[in-house]
Short mmCIF file of C-alpha atoms and ligand atoms in Angstrom, two decimals:
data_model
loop_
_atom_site.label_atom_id
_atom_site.label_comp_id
_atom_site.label_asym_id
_atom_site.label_seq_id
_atom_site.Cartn_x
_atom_site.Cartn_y
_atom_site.Cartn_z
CA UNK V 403 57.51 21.28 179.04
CA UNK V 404 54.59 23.05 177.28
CA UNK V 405 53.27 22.39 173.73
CA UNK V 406 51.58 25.14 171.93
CA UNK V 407 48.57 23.07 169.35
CA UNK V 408 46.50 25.10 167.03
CA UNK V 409 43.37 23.33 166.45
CA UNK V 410 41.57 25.06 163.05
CA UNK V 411 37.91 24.23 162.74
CA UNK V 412 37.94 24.02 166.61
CA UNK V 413 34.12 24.63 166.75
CA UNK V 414 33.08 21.74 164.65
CA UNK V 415 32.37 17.83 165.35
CA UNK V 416 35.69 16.80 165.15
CA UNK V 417 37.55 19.53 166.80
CA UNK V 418 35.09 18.96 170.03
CA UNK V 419 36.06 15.36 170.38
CA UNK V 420 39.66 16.12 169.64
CA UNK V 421 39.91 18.87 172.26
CA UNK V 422 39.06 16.87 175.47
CA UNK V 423 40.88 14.28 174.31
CA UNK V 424 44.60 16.66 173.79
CA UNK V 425 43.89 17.97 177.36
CA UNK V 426 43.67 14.84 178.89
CA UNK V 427 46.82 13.61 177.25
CA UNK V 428 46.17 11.13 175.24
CA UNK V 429 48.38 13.11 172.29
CA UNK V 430 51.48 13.80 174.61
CA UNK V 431 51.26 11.98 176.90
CA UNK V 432 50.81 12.81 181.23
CA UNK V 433 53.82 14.73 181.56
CA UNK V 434 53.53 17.46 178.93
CA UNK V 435 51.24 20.63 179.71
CA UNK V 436 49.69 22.16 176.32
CA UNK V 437 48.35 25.21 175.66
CA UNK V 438 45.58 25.25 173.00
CA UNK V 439 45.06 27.55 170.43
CA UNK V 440 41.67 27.25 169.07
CA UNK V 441 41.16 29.12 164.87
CA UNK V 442 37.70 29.13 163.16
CA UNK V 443 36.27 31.56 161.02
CA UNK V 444 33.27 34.43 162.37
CA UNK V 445 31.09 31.76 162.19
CA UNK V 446 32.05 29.44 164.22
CA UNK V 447 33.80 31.36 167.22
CA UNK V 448 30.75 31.02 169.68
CA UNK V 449 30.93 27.02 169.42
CA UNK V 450 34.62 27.37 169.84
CA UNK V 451 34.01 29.78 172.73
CA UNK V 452 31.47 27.22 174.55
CA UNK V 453 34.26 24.67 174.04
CA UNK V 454 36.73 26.80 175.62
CA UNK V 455 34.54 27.44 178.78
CA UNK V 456 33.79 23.46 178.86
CA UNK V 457 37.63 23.32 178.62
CA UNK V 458 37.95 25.12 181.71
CA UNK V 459 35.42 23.21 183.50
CA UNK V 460 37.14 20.34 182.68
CA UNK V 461 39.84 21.07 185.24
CA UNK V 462 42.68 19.53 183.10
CA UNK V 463 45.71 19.83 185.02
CA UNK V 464 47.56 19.35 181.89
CA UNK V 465 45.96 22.91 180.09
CA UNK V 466 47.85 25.70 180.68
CA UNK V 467 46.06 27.83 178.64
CA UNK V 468 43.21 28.11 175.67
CA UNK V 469 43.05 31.31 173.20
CA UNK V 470 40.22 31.65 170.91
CA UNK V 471 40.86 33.73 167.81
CA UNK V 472 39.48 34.24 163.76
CA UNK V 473 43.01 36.03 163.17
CA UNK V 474 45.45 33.25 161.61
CA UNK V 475 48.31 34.87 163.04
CA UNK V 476 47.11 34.60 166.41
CA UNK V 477 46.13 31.15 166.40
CA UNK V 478 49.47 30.09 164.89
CA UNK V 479 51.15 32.38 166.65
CA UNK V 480 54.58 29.85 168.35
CA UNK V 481 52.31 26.65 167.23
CA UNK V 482 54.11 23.82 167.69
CA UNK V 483 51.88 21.12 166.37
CA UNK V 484 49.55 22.25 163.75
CA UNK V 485 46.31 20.41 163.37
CA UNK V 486 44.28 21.58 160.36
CA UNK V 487 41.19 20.01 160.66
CA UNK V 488 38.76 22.98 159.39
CA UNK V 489 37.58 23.21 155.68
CA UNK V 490 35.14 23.88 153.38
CA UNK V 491 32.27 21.15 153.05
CA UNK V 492 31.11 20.17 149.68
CA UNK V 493 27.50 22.00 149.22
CA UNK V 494 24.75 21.09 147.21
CA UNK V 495 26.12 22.03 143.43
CA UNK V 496 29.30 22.01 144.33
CA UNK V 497 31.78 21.14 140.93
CA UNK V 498 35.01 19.24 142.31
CA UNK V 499 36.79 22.29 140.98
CA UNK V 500 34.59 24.32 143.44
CA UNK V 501 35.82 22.73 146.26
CA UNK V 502 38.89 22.37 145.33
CA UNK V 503 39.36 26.59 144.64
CA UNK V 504 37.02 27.10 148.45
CA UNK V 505 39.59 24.58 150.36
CA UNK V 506 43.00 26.29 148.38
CA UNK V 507 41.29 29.55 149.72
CA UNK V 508 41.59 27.95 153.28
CA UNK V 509 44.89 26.44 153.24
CA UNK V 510 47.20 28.66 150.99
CA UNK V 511 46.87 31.74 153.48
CA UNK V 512 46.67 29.14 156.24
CA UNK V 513 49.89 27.61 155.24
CA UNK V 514 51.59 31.36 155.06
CA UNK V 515 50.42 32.37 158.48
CA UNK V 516 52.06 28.97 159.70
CA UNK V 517 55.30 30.20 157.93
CA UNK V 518 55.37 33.15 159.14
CA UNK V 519 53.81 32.87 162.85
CA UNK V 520 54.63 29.45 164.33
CA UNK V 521 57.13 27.65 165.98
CA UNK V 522 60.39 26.28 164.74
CA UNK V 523 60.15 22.50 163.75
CA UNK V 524 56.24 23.03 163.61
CA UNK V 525 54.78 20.35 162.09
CA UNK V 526 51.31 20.05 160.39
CA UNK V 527 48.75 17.61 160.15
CA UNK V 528 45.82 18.16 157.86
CA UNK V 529 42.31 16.41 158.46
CA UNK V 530 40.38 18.79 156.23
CA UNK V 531 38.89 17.12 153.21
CA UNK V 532 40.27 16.86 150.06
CA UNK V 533 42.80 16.08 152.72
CA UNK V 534 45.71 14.91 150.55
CA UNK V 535 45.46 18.40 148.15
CA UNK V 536 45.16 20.63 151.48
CA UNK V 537 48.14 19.14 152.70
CA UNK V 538 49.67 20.04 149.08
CA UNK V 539 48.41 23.66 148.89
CA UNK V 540 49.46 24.50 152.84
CA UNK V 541 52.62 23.07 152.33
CA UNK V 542 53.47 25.21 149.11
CA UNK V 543 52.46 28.33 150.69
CA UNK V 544 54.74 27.49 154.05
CA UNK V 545 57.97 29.26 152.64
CA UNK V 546 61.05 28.20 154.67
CA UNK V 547 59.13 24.80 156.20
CA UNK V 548 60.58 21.87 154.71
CA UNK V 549 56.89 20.12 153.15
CA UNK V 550 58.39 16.89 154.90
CA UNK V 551 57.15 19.21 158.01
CA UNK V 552 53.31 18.61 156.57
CA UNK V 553 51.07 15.48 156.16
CA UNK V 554 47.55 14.25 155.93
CA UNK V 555 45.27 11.86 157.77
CA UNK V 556 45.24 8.36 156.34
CA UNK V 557 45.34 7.07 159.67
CA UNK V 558 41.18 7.02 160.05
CA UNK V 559 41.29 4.40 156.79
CA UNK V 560 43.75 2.10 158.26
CA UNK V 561 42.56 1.54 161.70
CA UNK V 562 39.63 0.71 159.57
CA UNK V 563 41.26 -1.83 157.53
CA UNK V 564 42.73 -3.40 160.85
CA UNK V 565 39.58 -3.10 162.18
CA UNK V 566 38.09 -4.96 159.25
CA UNK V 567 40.75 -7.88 159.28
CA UNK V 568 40.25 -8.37 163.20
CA UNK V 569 36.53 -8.99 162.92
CA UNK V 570 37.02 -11.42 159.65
CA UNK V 571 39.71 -13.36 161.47
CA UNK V 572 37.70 -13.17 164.64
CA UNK V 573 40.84 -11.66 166.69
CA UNK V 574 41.61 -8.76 169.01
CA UNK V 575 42.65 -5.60 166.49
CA UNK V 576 45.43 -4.91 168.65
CA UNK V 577 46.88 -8.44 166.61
CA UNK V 578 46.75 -6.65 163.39
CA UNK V 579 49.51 -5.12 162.12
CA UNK V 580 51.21 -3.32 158.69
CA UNK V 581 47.81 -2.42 157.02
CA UNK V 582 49.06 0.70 154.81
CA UNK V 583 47.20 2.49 152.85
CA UNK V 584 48.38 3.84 149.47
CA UNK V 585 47.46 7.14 147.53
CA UNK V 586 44.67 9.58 148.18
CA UNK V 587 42.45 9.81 151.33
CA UNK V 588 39.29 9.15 149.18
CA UNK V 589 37.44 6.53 147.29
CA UNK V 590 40.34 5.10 145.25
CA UNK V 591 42.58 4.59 148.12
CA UNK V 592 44.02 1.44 148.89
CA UNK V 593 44.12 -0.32 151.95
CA UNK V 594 47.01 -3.34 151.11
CA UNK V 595 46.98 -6.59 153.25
CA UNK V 596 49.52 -7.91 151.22
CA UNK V 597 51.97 -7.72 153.92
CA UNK V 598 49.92 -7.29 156.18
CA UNK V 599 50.53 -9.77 159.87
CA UNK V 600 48.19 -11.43 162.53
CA UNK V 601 50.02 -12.05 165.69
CA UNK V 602 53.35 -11.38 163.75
CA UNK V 603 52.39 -14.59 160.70
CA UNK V 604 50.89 -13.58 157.35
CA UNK V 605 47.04 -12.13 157.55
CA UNK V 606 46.79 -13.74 153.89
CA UNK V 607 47.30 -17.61 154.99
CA UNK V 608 45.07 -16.94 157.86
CA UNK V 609 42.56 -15.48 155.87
CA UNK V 610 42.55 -18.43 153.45
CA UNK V 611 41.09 -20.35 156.01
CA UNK V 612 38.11 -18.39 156.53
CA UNK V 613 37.35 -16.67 153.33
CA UNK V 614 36.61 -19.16 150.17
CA UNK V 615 38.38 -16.74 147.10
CA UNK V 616 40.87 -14.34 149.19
CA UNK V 617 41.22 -11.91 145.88
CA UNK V 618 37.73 -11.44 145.11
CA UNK V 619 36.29 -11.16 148.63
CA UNK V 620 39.46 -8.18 149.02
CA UNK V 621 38.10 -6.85 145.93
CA UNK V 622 34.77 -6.87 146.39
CA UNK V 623 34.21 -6.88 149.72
CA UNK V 624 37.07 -5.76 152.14
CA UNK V 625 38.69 -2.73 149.94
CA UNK V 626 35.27 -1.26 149.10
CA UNK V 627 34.30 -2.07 152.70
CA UNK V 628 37.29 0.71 153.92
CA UNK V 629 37.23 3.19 151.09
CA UNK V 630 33.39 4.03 151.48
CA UNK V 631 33.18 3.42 155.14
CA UNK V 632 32.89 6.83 155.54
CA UNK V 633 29.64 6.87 153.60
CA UNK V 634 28.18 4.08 155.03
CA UNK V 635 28.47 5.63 158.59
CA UNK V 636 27.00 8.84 157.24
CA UNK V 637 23.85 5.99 156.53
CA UNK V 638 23.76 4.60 159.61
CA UNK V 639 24.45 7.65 162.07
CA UNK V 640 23.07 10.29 160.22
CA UNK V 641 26.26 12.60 160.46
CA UNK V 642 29.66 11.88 159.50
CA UNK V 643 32.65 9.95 161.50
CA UNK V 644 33.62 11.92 164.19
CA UNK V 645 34.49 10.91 167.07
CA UNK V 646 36.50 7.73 165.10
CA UNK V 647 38.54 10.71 163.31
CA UNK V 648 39.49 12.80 166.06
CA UNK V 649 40.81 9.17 167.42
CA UNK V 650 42.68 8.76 164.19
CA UNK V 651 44.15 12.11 164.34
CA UNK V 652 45.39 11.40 167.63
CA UNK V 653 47.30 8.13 166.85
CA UNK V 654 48.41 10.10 164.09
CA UNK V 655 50.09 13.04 165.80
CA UNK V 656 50.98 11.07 168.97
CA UNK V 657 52.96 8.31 166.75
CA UNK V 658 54.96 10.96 164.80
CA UNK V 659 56.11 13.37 167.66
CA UNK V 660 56.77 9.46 169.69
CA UNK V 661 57.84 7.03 167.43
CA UNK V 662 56.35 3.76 166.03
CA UNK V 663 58.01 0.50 166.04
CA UNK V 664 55.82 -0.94 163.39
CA UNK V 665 54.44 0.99 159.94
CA UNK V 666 51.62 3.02 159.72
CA UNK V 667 50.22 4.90 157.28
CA UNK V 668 50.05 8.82 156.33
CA UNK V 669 50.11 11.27 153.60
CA UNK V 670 53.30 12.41 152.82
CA UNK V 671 55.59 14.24 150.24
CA UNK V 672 56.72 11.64 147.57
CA UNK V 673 59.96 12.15 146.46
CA UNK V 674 59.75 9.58 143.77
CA UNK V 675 59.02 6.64 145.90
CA UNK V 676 57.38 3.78 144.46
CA UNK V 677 56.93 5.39 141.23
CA UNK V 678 54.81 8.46 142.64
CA UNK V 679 55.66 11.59 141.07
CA UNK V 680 57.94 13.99 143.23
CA UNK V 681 56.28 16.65 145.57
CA UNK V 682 52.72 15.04 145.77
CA UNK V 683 51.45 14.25 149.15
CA UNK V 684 50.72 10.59 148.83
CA UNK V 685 49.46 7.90 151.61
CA UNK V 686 52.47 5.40 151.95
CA UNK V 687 53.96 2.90 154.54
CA UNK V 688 55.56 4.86 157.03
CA UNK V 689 57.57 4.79 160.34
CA UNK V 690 58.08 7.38 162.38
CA UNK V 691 61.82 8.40 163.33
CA UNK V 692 62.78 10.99 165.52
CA UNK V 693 60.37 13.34 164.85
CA UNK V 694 60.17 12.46 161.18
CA UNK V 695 58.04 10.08 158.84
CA UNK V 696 60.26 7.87 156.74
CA UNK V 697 58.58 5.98 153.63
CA UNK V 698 59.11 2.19 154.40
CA UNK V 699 60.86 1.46 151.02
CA UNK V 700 61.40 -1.81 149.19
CA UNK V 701 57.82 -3.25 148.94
CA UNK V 702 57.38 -5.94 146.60
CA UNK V 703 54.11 -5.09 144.97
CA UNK V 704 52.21 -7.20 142.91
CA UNK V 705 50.13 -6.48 139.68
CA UNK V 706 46.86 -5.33 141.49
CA UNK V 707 48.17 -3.33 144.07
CA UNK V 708 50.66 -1.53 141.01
CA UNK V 709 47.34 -1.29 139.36
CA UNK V 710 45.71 0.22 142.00
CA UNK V 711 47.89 2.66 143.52
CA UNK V 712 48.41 3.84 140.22
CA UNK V 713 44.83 4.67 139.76
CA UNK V 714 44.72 6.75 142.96
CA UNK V 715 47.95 8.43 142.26
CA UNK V 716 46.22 9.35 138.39
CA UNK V 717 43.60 10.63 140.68
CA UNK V 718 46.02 13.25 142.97
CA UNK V 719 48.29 14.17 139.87
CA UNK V 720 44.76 15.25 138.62
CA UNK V 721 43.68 17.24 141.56
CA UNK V 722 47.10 18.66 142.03
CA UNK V 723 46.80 19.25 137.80
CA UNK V 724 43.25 21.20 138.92
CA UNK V 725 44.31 23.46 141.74
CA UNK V 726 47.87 24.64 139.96
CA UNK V 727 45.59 25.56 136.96
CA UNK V 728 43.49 27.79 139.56
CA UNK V 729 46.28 29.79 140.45
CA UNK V 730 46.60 28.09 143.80
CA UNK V 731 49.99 26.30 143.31
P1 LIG G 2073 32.34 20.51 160.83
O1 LIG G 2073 31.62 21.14 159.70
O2 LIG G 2073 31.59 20.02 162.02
O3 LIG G 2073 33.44 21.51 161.37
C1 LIG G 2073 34.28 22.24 160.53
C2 LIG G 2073 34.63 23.52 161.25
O4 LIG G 2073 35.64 24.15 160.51
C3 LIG G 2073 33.46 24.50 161.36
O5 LIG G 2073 33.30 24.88 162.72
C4 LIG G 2073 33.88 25.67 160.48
O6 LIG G 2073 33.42 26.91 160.98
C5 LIG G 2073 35.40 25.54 160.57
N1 LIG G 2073 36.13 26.20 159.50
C6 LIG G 2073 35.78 26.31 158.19
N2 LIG G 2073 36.69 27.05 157.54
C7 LIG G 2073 37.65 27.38 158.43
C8 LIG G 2073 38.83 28.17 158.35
N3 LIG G 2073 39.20 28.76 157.21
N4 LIG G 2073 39.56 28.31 159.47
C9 LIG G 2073 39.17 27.77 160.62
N5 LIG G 2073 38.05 27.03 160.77
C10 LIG G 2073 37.31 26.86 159.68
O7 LIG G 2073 33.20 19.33 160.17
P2 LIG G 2073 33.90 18.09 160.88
O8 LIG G 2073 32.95 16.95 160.96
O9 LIG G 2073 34.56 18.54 162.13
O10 LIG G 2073 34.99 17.69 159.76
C11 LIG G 2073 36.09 18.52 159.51
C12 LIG G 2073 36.83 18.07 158.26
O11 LIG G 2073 37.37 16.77 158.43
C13 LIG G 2073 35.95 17.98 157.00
O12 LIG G 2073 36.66 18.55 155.91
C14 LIG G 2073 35.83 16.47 156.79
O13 LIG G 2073 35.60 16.14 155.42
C15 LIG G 2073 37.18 16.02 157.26
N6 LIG G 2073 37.36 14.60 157.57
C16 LIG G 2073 38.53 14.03 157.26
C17 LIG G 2073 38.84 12.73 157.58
C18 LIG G 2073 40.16 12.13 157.25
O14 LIG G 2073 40.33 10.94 157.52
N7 LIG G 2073 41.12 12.87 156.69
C19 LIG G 2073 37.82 11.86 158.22
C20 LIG G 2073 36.73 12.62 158.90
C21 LIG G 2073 36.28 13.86 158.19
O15 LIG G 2073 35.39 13.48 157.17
#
C-alpha cells in the first residue's frame, strides 16, 4: 500500500528532520511505500527543492514519489496524512493578536484546501505554533471533515515529562508511563504525574523516596522544568528544538494511524470532557483506537491539577475568544 503525506513548512528545521525520518519508515512502518508531498510558501521552495534532491539520493526504497509545490491544492491533493508543521514565527513586535491573525491566515485556507483536495479519512496533525488554535482554525475551515479528524502536537511536552521522571528516578524512560499533558501546548500546560507509573507502580511513592517535598519540587521544579523546556534549549543550542519535535511528531502520527496500548497525550476536540468547553482543541489523556483518539475519561483530579488545567483552558477559551473576534472563526 502507498500513503500520500503532505508535509507544510517542508523547507524548514523541522520538516528536514521529519522527512528522512517518514522515508525510512519510522512513521509506517517497513511495509508501507509513501509518497511525499512537500507545501511551503515562494520562499521557501528552494530548501524544499534541495530536500527533495537529498530525498532522492537517499535511495529509500520505501519513497515512491516526492512533489514540491506553493499551490495548496497540489500539495493536498489525495493527502492522506496531513502534517501541518509550517507557520508564521513570532517577529520582533509582534502583539499575540498579530500572530494569532498571520497563523489564522495560514491555516483557515489551509484547512479548506484539505477539505476540498485530500483524501477520504485524511487526518491532520498540526505542529505549527500557537499549535492548539491552528488546529482550531484548520479544523473550522475543513467543511465535511469531522474536527475529530484534526489534532495538535502535545506529544514533544510529554516525552519531556517522561524524560524528566526517568532521570529523577534514575531509570530507563522506556519505564515511564501515563504522563498526560492537559490544555494548551504552551507555558501553562500541564504535565500531570498524578497517575503517572514506573515499571507499572505509582511514580509518586517512588518519587517520595528521592525528592524531600514531592508537591513543591513538581511545582517548582519539574512542571516549570517541561513547560519552558523549549526556551531553555533555545539557551543552550542557540536555535529551537528540532530534531526532538520532528521525533515527537512521529510518535504522534505513528501511534494514532497504529494504536497505543497505554495513554498518551494530544490536542484534541473537547466535547465537554473534564469540564473543557465543547469544540476547543485541548491536550488530554488519550488512546488511540482504530484510527481514532479517544479521551481517557474518568480521572480523579485533585485540587491543583483542577486548578491548573483550568488556568490553561482560561488561556485557549481566550485565544479561541481572540481569533473568532478577527473574523477567523
Ligand atoms: P522554520 O522557520 O525552520 O520552518 C518553517 C517553515 O514553514 C519555513 O520553511 C516557512 O517557509 C514555512 N512556511 C511558513 N508559512 C507556510 C505556509 N503558509 N505554507 C507552507 N509552509 C509555510 O520553523 P521550524 O523550526 O521548522 O518550526 C516549525 C513550527 O513548529 C513553528 O511554528 C514552531 O513554533 C513549531 N513547533 C511546535 C512544537 C510543538 O510541540 N507543537 C515544538 C517545536 C516547534 O517549536
Amino acid at each position: 500500500m502507498t500513503t500520500t503525506i503532505t508535509l507544510t513548512g517542508a523547507g524548514g528545521q523541522i520538516g528536514y528532520a521529519l522527512l528522512f525520518r517518514i522515508a525510512a519508515g519510522d512513521l509506517l512502518g517497513p511495509d508501507e511505500k509513501v509518497r511525499l508531498r512537500l507545501l511551503e510558501i515562494p520562499r521557501g521552495l528552494a530548501a524544499a527543492e534541495g530536500a527533495a534532491l537529498e530525498l532522492q539520493d537517499g535511495a529509500f526504497d520505501l519513497l515512491e514519489h516526492v512533489e514540491v509545490t506553493d499551490d495548496a491544492a497540489v500539495g493536498f491533493d489525495g493527502c492522506d496524512l496531513a502534517l501541518l508543521v509550517g507557520a508564521r514565527p513570532r517577529g520582533p513586535g509582534m502583539e499575540r493578536g498579530d500572530l494569532l491573525a498571520a497563523n489564522g491566515g495560514i491555516f483557515g485556507p489551509q484547512g479548506r484546501a484539505i477539505a476540498e483536495n485530500a483524501a477520504r479519512g485524511v487526518r491532520v496533525t498540526v505542529v505549527g505554533n500557537p499549535a492548539n488554535t491552528n488546529t482550531l482554525i484548520a479544523a473550522a475551515h475543513a467543511d465535511g471533515i469531522p474536527a475529530e479528524r484534526f489534532s495538535a502536537l502535545t506529544r514533544l511536552d510529554e516525552n519531556r515529562a517522561r524524560a524528566q521522571l526517568a532521570q529523577t528516578l534514575g531509570v530507563p524512560v522506556g519505564t515511564i508511563a501515563r504522563v498526560p499533558i492537559w490544555g494548551n501546548h504552551s507555558a501553562t500546560q500541564f504535565p500531570d504525574v498524578s497517575h503517572a507509573t514506573v515499571a507499572g507502580l505509582p511514580v509518586v511513592p517512588a518519587l517520595e523516596k528521592i525528592v524531600d517535598d514531592v508537591p513543591t519540587w513538581l511545582d517548582e521544579t519539574f512542571v516549570p522544568r517541561v513547560a519552558k523546556r523549549g526556551a531553555e534549549i533555545i539557551q543552550v543550542r542557540g536555535s529551537s528544538s528540532v530534531a526532538s519535535a520532528a521525533n515527537a511528531t512521529i510518535d504522534h502520527v505513528r501511534d494514532w494511524v497504529a494504536g497505543t496500548e497505554d495513554w498518551t497525550s494530544a490536542g484534541v476536540v473537547s466535547h465537554g470532557e473534564y469540564g473543557v468547553p465543547e469544540g476547543l482543541i485541548c491536550s488530554f489523556p488519550v488512546r488511540a483506537i482504530d484510527g481514532e483518539w479517544r479521551i481517557v475519561e474518568g480521572l480523579e483530579l485533585d485540587d491543583r491539577a483542577r486548578a491548573r488545567i483550568d488556568a490553561s483552558v482560561a488561556e485557549l477559551v481566550e485565544e479561541r475568544d481572540a481569533v473568532r473576534a478577527l473574523g477567523l472563526l
